[in-house]
Amino acid sequence: DTAVSQTPKYLVTQMGNDKSIKCEQNLGHDTMYWYKQDSKKFLKIMFSYNNKELIINETVPNRFSPKSPDKAHLNLHINSLELGDSAVYFCASSQASQAAYEQYFGPGTRLTVT
Amino acid sequence: LAKTTQPISMDSYEGQEVNITCSHNNIATNDYITWYQQFPSQGPRFIIQGYKTKVTNEVASLFIPADRKSSTLSLPRVSLSDTAVYYCLVSLYNQGGKLIFGQGTELSVKP
């Protein structure tokens, strides 16, 4: 069984559209994350949730809205997509939000905005 | 403001020991240093973590000097399958667990 799964794996869409990426973890972890990896492979955290509550919210345009219906799921909704949103988005989870816990990453969602 | 810096790329040959250093010159006592490995088209995968001195597991060692301004990931006897991008991550305990990734080091292992 996949520990952290994301859907879809690939997403191609046009500027101005609204899209969502879903993430699920079956590890029983309390904390989940969204990261953006740009074309230069730079990984940047966007959001972190602990037990469905937002604990990290980096400087991200408010077009990006995370939603955690339960602690096993963290979805990312993006409004009014722009060319610069093209990237690979990774979901991750960890046992708790303290720094000592390793993160388990999903396979990524490659978003291409045309 | 904490920042992490790593070499952009490194080359090595099979069987050699590889050391990748990450500079993080503004971290606090409780901040952890973690290293991740990423293969193409996959998510990063945890390798090792520590916050002082030396940590060793079955795949790598992590050396952290007393001043904690840098850390070195050591991969013993690399093989072709170790070709990947290696990321240093600093977790800032006193800044609400803020996570700072380095820009990644692309390691190429040649036969």
mmCIF file of C-alpha atoms in Angstrom, chain A residues 44-82:
data_model
loop_
_atom_site.group_PDB
_atom_site.id
_atom_site.type_symbol
_atom_site.label_atom_id
_atom_site.label_comp_id
_atom_site.label_asym_id
_atom_site.label_seq_id
_atom_site.Cartn_x
_atom_site.Cartn_y
_atom_site.Cartn_z
ATOM 1 C CA LYS A 44 9.773 25.262 -0.681
ATOM 2 C CA ILE A 45 7.212 24.548 1.988
ATOM 3 C CA MET A 46 3.816 26.093 1.425
ATOM 4 C CA PHE A 47 1.590 24.817 4.220
ATOM 5 C CA SER A 48 1.568 22.470 7.147
ATOM 6 C CA TYR A 49 -1.409 21.069 9.047
ATOM 7 C CA ASN A 50 -1.401 19.296 12.384
ATOM 8 C CA ASN A 51 -4.571 17.404 13.287
ATOM 9 C CA LYS A 52 -6.527 19.398 10.704
ATOM 10 C CA GLU A 53 -5.245 22.741 11.989
ATOM 11 C CA LEU A 54 -3.003 25.055 9.981
ATOM 12 C CA ILE A 55 0.390 25.494 11.664
ATOM 13 C CA ILE A 56 2.671 26.706 8.868
ATOM 14 C CA ASN A 57 1.518 29.144 6.223
ATOM 15 C CA GLU A 58 4.420 30.484 4.221
ATOM 16 C CA THR A 59 4.158 33.497 1.952
ATOM 17 C CA VAL A 60 1.931 31.927 -0.639
ATOM 18 C CA PRO A 61 -0.607 33.782 -2.818
ATOM 19 C CA ASN A 62 -4.095 33.494 -1.389
ATOM 20 C CA ARG A 63 -5.118 31.809 -4.641
ATOM 21 C CA PHE A 64 -3.754 28.690 -2.938
ATOM 22 C CA SER A 65 -6.080 27.282 -0.305
ATOM 23 C CA PRO A 66 -5.366 24.086 1.580
ATOM 24 C CA LYS A 67 -8.139 22.089 3.135
ATOM 25 C CA SER A 68 -7.882 19.220 5.603
ATOM 26 C CA PRO A 69 -11.200 17.355 6.014
ATOM 27 C CA ASP A 70 -9.526 14.908 8.403
ATOM 28 C CA LYS A 71 -5.990 14.233 9.507
ATOM 29 C CA ALA A 72 -5.423 11.658 6.758
ATOM 30 C CA HIS A 73 -6.207 14.091 3.943
ATOM 31 C CA LEU A 74 -4.800 17.443 2.875
ATOM 32 C CA ASN A 75 -6.027 18.867 -0.386
ATOM 33 C CA LEU A 76 -4.725 21.893 -2.254
ATOM 34 C CA HIS A 77 -7.034 24.086 -4.270
ATOM 35 C CA ILE A 78 -5.607 26.675 -6.641
ATOM 36 C CA ASN A 79 -7.727 29.471 -8.083
ATOM 37 C CA SER A 80 -7.017 31.514 -11.186
ATOM 38 C CA LEU A 81 -3.963 29.536 -12.220
ATOM 39 C CA GLU A 82 -0.969 31.452 -13.559
#
